[in-house]
Coordinates of C-alpha atoms in Angstrom, one line a residue:
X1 CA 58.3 -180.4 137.8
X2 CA 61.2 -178.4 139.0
X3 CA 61.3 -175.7 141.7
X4 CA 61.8 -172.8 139.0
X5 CA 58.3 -174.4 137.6
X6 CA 56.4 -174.4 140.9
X7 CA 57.2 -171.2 141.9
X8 CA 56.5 -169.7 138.6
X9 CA 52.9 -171.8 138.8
X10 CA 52.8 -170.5 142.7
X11 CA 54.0 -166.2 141.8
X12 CA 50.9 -166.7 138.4
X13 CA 48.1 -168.2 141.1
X14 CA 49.0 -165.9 143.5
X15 CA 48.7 -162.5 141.1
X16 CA 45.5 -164.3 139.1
X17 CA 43.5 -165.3 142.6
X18 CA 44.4 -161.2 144.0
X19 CA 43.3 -160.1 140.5
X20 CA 39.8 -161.5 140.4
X21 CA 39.4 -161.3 144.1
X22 CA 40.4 -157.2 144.3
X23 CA 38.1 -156.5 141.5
X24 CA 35.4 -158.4 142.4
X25 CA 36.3 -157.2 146.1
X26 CA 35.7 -153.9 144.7
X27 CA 32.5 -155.0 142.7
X28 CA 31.1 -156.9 146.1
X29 CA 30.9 -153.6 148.1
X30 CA 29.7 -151.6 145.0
X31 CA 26.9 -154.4 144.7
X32 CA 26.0 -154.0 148.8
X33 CA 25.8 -150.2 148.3
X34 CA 23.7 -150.6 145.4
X35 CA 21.3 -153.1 146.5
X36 CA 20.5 -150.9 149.2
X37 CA 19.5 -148.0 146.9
X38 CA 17.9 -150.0 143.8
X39 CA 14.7 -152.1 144.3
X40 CA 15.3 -156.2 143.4
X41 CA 12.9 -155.7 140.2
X42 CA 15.4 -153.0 139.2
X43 CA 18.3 -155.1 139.5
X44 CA 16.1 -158.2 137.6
X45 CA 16.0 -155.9 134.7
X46 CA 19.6 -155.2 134.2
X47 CA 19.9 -159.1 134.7
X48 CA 17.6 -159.8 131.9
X49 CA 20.2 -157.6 129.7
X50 CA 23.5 -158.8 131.1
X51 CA 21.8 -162.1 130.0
X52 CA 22.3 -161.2 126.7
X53 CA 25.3 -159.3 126.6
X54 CA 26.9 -161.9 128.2
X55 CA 26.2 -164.5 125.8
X56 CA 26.7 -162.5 123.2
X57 CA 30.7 -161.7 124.5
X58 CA 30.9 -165.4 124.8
X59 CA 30.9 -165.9 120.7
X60 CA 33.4 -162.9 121.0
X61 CA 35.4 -163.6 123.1
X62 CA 35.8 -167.6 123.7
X63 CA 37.2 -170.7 120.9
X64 CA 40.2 -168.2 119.3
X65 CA 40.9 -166.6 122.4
X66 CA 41.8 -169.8 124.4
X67 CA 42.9 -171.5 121.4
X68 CA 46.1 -168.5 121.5
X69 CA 46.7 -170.0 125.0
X70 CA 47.0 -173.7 123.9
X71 CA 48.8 -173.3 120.7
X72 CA 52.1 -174.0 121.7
X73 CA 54.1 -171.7 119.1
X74 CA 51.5 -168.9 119.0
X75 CA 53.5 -165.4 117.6
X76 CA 52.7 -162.1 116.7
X77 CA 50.5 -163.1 113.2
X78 CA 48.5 -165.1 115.4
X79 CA 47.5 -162.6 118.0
X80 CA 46.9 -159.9 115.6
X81 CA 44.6 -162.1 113.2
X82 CA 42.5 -163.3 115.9
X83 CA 42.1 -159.6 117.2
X84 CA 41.1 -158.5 113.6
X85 CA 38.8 -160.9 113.9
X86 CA 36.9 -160.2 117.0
X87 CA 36.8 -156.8 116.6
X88 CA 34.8 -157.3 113.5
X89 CA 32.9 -160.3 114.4
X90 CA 31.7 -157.6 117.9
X91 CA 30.7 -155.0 115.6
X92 CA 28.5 -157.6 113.6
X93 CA 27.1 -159.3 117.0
X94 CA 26.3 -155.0 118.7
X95 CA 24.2 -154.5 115.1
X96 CA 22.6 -157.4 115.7
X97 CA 22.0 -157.2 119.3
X98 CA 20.9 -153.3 118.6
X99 CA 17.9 -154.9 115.9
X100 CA 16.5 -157.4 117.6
X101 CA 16.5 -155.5 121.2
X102 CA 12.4 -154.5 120.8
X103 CA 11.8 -157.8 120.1
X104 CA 13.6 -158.5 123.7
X105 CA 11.4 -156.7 125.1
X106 CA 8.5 -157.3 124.2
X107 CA 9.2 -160.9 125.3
X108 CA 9.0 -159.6 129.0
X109 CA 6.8 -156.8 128.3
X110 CA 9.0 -154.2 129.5
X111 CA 9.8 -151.4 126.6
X112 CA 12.8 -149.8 128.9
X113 CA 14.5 -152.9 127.8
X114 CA 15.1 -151.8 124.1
X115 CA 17.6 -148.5 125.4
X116 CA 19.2 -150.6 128.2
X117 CA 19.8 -153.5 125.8
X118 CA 21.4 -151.1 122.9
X119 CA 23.4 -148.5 125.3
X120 CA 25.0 -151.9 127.4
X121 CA 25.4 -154.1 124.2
X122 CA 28.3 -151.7 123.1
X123 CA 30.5 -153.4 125.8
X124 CA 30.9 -156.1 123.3
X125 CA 33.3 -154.4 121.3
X126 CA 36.1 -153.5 123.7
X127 CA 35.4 -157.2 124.9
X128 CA 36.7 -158.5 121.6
X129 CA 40.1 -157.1 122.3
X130 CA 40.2 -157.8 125.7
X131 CA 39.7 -161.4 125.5
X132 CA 42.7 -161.5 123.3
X133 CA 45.0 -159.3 125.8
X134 CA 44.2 -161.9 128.3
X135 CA 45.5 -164.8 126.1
X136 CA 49.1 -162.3 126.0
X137 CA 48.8 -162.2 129.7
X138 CA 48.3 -165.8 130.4
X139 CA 50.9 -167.2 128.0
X140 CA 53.2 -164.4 129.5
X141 CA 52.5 -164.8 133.2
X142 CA 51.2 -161.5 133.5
X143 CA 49.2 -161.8 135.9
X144 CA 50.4 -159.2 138.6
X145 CA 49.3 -156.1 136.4
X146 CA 46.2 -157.7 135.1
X147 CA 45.3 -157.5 138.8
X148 CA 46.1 -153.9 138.9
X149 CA 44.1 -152.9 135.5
X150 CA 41.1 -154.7 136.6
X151 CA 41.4 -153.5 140.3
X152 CA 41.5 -149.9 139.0
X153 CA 39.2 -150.3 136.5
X154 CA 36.6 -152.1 138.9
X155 CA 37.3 -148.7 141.4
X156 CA 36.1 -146.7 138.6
X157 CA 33.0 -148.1 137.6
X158 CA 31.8 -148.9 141.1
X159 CA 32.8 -145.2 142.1
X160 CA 30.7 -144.2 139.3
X161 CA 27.5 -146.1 139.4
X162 CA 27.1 -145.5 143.3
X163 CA 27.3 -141.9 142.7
X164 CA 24.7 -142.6 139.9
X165 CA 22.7 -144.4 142.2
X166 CA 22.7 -141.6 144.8
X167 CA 21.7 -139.3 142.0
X168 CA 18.7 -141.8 141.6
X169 CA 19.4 -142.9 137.9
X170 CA 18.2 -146.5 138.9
X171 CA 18.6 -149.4 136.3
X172 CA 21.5 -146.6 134.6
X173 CA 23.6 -146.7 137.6
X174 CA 24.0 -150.7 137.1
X175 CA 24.2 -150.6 133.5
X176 CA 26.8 -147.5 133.6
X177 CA 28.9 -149.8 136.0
X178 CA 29.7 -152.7 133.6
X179 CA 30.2 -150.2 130.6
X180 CA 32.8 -147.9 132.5
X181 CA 33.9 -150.8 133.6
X182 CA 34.9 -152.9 130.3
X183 CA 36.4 -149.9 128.4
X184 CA 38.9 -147.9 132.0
X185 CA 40.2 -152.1 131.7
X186 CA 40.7 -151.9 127.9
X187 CA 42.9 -148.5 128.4
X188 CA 44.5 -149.7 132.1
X189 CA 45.3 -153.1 130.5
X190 CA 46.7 -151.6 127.0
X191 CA 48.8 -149.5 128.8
X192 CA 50.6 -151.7 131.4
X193 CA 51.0 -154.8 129.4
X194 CA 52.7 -152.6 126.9
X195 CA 51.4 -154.9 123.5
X196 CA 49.5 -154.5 120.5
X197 CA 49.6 -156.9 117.8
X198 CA 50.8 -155.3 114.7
X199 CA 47.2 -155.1 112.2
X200 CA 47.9 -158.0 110.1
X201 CA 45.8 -160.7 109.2
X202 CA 46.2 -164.5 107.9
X203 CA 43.3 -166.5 107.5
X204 CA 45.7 -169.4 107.2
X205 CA 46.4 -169.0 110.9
X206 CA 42.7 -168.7 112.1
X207 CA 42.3 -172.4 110.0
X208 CA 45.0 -173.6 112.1
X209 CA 42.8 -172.2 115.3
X210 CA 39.9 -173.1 114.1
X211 CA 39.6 -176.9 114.6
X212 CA 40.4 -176.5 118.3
X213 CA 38.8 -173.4 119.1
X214 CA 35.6 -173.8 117.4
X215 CA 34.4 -176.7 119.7
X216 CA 35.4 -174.6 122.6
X217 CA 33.3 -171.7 121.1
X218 CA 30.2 -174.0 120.8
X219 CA 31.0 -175.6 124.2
X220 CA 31.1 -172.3 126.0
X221 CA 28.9 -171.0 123.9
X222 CA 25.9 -174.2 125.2
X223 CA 27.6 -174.0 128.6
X224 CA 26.9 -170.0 128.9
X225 CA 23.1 -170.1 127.7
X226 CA 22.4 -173.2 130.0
X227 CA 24.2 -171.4 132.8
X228 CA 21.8 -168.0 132.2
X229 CA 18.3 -169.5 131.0
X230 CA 17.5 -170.4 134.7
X231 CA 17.3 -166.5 134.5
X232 CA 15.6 -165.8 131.6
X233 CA 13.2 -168.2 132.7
X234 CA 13.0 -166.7 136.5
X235 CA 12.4 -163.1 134.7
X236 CA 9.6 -164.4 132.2
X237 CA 8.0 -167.1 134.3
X238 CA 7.4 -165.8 137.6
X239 CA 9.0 -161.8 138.0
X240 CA 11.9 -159.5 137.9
X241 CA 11.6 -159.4 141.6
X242 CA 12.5 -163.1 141.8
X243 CA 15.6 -163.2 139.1
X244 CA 17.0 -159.9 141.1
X245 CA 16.6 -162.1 144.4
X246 CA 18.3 -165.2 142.8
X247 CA 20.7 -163.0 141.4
X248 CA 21.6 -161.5 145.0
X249 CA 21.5 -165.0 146.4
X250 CA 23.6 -166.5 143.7
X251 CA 26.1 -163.3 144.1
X252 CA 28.0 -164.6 147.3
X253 CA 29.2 -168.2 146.1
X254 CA 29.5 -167.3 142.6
X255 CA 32.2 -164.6 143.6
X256 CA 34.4 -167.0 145.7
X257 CA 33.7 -169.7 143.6
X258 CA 34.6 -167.6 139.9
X259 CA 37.8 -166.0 141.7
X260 CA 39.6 -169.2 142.6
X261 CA 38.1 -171.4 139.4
X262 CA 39.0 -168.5 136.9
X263 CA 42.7 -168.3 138.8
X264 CA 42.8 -172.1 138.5
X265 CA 42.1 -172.0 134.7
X266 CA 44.5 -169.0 133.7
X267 CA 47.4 -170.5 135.4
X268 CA 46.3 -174.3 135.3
X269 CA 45.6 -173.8 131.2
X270 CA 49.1 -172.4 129.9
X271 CA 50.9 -174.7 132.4
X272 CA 49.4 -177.6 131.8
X273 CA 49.5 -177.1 127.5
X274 CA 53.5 -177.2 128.1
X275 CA 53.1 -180.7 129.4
X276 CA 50.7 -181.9 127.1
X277 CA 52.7 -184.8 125.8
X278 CA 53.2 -186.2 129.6
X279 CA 49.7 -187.4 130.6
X280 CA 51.5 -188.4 133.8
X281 CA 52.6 -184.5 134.7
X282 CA 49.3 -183.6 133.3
X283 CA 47.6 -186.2 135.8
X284 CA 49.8 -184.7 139.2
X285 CA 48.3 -181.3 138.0
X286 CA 44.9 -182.1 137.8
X287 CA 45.3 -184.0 141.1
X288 CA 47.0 -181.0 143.2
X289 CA 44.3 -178.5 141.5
X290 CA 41.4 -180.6 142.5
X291 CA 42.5 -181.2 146.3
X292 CA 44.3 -177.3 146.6
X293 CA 40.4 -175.8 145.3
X294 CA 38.1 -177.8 147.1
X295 CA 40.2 -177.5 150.8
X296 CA 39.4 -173.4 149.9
X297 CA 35.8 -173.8 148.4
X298 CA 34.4 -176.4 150.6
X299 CA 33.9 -175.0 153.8
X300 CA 34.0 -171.2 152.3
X301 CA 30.2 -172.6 150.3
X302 CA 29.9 -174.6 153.2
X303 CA 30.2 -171.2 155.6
X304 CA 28.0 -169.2 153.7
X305 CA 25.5 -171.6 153.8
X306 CA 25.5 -171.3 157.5
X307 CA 25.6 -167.7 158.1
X308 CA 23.6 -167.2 154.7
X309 CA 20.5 -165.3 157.2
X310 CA 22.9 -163.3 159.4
X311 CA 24.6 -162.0 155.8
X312 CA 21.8 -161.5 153.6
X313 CA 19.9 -159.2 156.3
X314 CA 22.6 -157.5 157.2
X315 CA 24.4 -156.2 154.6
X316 CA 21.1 -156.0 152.1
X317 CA 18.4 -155.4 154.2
X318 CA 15.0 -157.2 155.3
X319 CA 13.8 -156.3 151.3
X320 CA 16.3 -158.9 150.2
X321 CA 15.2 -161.9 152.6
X322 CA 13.8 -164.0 150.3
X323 CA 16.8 -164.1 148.3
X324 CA 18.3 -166.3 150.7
X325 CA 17.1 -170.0 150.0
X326 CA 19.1 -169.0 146.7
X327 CA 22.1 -168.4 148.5
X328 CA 22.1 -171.6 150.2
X329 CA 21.1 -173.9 146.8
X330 CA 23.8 -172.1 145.1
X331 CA 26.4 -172.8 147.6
X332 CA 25.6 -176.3 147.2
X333 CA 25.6 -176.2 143.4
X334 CA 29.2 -174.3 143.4
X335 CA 31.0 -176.5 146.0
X336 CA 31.7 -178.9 143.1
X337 CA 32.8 -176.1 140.8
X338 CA 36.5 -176.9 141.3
X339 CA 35.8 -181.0 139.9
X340 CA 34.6 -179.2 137.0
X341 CA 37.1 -176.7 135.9
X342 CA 40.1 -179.0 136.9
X343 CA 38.9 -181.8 134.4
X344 CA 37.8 -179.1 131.8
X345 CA 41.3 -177.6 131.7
X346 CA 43.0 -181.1 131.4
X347 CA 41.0 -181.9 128.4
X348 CA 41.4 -178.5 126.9
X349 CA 45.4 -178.4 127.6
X350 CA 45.5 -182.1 125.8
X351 CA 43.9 -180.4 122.8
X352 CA 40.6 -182.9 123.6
X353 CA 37.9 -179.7 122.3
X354 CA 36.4 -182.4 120.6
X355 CA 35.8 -184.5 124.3
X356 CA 35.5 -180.9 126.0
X357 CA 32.3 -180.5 123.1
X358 CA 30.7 -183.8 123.6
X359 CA 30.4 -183.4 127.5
X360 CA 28.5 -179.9 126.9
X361 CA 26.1 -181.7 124.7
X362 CA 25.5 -184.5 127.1
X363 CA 25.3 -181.5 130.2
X364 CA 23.1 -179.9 128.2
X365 CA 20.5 -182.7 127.5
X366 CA 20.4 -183.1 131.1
X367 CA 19.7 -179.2 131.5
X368 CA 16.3 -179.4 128.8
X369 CA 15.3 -182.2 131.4
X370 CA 16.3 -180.1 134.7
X371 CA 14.2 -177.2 133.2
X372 CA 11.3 -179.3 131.5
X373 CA 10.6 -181.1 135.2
X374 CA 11.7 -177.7 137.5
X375 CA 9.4 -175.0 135.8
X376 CA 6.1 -177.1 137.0
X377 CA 6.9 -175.9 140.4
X378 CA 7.7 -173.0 142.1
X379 CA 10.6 -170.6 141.8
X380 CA 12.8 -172.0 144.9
X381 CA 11.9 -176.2 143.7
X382 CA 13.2 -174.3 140.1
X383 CA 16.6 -173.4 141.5
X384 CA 16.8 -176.7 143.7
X385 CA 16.5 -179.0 141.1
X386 CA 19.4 -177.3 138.9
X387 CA 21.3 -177.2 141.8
X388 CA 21.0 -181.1 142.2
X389 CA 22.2 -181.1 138.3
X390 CA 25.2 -179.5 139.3
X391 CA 26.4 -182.6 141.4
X392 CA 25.8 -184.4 138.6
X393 CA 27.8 -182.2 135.9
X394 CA 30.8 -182.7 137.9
X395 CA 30.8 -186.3 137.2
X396 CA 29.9 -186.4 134.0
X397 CA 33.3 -183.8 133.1
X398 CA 35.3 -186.0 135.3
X399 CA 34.4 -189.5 133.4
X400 CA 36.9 -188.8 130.3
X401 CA 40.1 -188.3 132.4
X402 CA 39.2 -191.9 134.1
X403 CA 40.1 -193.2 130.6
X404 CA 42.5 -190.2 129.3
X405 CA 44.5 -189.8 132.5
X406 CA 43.7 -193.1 134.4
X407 CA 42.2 -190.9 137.4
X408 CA 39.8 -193.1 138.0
X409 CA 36.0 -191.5 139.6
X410 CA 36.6 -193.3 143.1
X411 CA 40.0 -191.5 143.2
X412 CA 38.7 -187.7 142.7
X413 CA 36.0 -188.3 144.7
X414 CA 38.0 -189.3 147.6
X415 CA 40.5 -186.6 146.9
X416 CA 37.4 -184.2 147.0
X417 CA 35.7 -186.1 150.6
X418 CA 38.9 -185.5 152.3
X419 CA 37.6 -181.8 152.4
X420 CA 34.0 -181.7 151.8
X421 CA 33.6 -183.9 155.1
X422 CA 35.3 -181.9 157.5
X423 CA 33.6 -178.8 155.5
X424 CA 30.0 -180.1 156.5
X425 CA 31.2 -180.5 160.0
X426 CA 32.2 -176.7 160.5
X427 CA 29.0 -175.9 158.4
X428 CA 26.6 -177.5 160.5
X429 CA 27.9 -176.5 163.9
X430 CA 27.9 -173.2 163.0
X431 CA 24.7 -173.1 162.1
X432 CA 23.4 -174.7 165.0
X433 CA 25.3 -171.7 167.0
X434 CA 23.4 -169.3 164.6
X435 CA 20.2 -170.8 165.8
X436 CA 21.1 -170.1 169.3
X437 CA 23.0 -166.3 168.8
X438 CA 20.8 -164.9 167.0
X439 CA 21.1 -162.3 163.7
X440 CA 23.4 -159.5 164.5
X441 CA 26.7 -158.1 163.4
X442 CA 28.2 -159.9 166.5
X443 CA 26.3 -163.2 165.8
X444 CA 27.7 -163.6 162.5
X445 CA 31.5 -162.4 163.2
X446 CA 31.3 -165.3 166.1
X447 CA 29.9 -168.2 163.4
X448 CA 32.9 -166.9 161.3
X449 CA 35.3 -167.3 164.0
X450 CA 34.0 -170.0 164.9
X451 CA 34.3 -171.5 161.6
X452 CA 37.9 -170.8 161.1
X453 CA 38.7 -172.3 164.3
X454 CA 36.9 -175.7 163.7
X455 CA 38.2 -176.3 159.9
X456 CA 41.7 -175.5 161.1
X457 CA 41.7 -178.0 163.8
X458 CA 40.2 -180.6 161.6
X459 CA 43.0 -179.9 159.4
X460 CA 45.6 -180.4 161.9
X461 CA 43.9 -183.4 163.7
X462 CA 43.8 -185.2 159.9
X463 CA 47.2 -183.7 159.1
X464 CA 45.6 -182.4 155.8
X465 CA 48.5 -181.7 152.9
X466 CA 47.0 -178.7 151.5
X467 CA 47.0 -176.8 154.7
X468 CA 50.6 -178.0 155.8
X469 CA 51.3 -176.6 152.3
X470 CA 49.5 -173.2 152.7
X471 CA 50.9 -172.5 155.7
X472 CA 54.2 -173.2 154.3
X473 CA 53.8 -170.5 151.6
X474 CA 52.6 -168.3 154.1
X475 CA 55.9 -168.6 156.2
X476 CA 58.0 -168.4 152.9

């Protein structure tokens, strides 16, 4: 890989991890401000929607969209017959979404459901288009003014739904956020990317699409459901109290883990489908990805797990407390996020939907098991058991590359251990401090500190690559 290659990979990772950490930056404080003035049942309630609106976006806006990204000489016909497509296939989804929405609610008992459900379901539509002006982005390397249409558009919302939430319009200041939110993006995006596909259509080219995106689309498709059915389970089984906590909980290393995972795939996807036919560049990629994410996620799931008391009472408040057991299952459960997305994106930039496919089947089965055993216990023995899954998962996505790539399971794992261990080592001292400081906004800036400090000096002390090559970039 030359230099012009790496810095162009290096300038797209940059822009993609500032895009997705501004607006969920932005969307972080909204969600502290909010959580103060809603009630966790009223924020369970807008999860039980955004459950459904966000699997119904995933038959939208996944499979074509991804498939625009990996098709090597994807043009103008292309772009515009998958958007055709999705905007029509949205429209049929909303009217769907908009009938069956009493039947929704009556599931949970809760007939508020039925307006929420059809006013937030519209966010479906400007989704569809979108998902497709992310593929021109990503192909394009883009990335810099993606990161200023979503940090404007995330401004906007959040600006909106606080003052909502002042004005005490409740469950409508969360559900006003993510609908403000999806169609100021639509506009920012439209208008600084400077593309629209001319409205023509070929079903010739979706066929083309259709063999590798359709396995995508019924991967993500399994993988999204799976991924929210914990909650539609926490909602029904034991309360909308409980899925707002888990929600909360799950909030803190879902947005580190999503910012760095979704920059990985943008950049890692396009770059690694112009190397397809050299599994050996492929391999390097994979590699780097796997060793680069974990040194950042380990000891930031790691941290949180430490100081999860100290930051769940302080910025949302004694009400909130039980929402951190989540926290610290879910950091566990994402630490291994980056094994996962790494191998996915290798299969998927090989054209291997068909592997990608089978794995979410065999992820799945595990899942009815995970669910079958965990919902005979209580709510927090729930969570821990799919959290345990996770570990799992990670394995199971990395088995195909020991064959396709030859980067065998011992390998990865060791590549991963180099940072986990030193991770656990700042983790647990840190805690231990907590125990002794106390909770306080002093307490939890010193186990911060104090975490910095000892997983930089474990870096230096086992002359770790990945930080000799951030620091590097940082100098440059």
């Amino acid at each position: 890989m030359n230099k012009k290659n790496k810095n162009e990979i290096a300038t797209s990772l940059f822009w993609k991890i500032l895009e997705n950490g501004g607006s969920q930056g932005v969307q972080f404080i909204v969600s502290i401000l909010l959580a103060r003035l809603l009630s966790p049942a009223e924020y369970g309630i807008v999860a039980i929607v955004l459950i459904f609106t966000t699997i119904a976006n995933v038959l939208v806006q996944n499979g074509f969209s991804s498939a625009l990204i990996q098709k090597q000489n994807a043009d103008d016909l292309d772009f515009s017959s998958v958007l055709i497509f999705n905007i029509f296939l949205s429209i049929l989804i909303y009217i769907l979404l908009f009938l069956i929405s009493p039947a929704i609610a009556g599931i949970y008992n809760r007939a508020e459901l039925i307006k929420i459900l059809r006013v937030m379901g519209i966010i479906i539509i400007p989704g569809s288009i979108i998902s497709v002006q992310n593929s021109y982005v990503a192909r394009n390397m883009k990335f810099k003014m993606l990161f200023i249409a979503t940090f404007f558009a995330s401004v906007i919302s959040g600006g909106i739904s606080v003052f909502m939430a002042f004005s005490r319009m409740k469950v409508w200041a969360l559900a006003f956020q993510q609908i403000v939110y999806y169609f100021a993006l639509l506009i920012i995006l439209g208008i600084g990317i400077k593309y629209f596909p001319k409205l023509r259509f070929s079903m010739e080219r979706l066929r083309t699409m259709f063999a590798f995106g359709s396995k995508l689309l019924v991967a993500s498709l399994l993988d999204t459901f799976f991924t929210n059915i914990h909650g539609l389970i926490i909602g029904k089984a034991y309360s909308e109290e409980m899925l707002g906590a888990f929600n909360r909980g799950e909030q803190f290393p879902k947005l580190v883990v999503t910012n760095l995972s979704s920059a990985i795939q943008s950049v890692l996807l396009p770059v690694m489908s112009k190397k397809q036919d050299s599994k050996e560049d492929i391999k390097k990629l994979l590699k780097s990805s796997i060793k680069l994410s974990t040194f950042v996620v380990a000891p930031m799931m790691c941290g949180l797990a430490a100081v999860s008391d100290n930051l769940i009472l302080l910025l949302l408040g004694e009400k909130w407390s039980f929402a951190i057991p989540f926290l610290q299952m879910m950091c566990f459960s994402y630490v291994f996020w980056p094994i996962h997305i790494s191998n996915l994106q290798a299969l998927n930039a090989m054209g291997r939907s068909d592997i990608f496919l089978k794995l979410e089947i065999v992820k799945k089965l595990l899942g009815v098991a995970v669910l079958v055993i965990g919902i005979r216990y209580n709510v927090f023995i729930f969570v821990g058991i799919k959290a345990f899954s996770d570990l799992i998962c990670a394995f199971i996505n990395a088995y195909p590359n020991v064959k396709l790539l030859d980067y065998k399971l011992k390998e990865q794992s060791m590549d991963a251990l180099n940072n986990f261990i030193p991770a656990v080592c700042m983790g647990v001292i840190i805690y231990i401090a907590g125990r002794y400081i106390g909770i306080g906004v002093l307490s939890l800036l010193i186990q911060i500190v104090l975490g910095v400090i000892i997983y930089t000096s474990l870096a230096v002390l086992m002359k770790n690559e990945n930080f000799k090559m951030i620091v590097s970039k940082v100098r440059e």
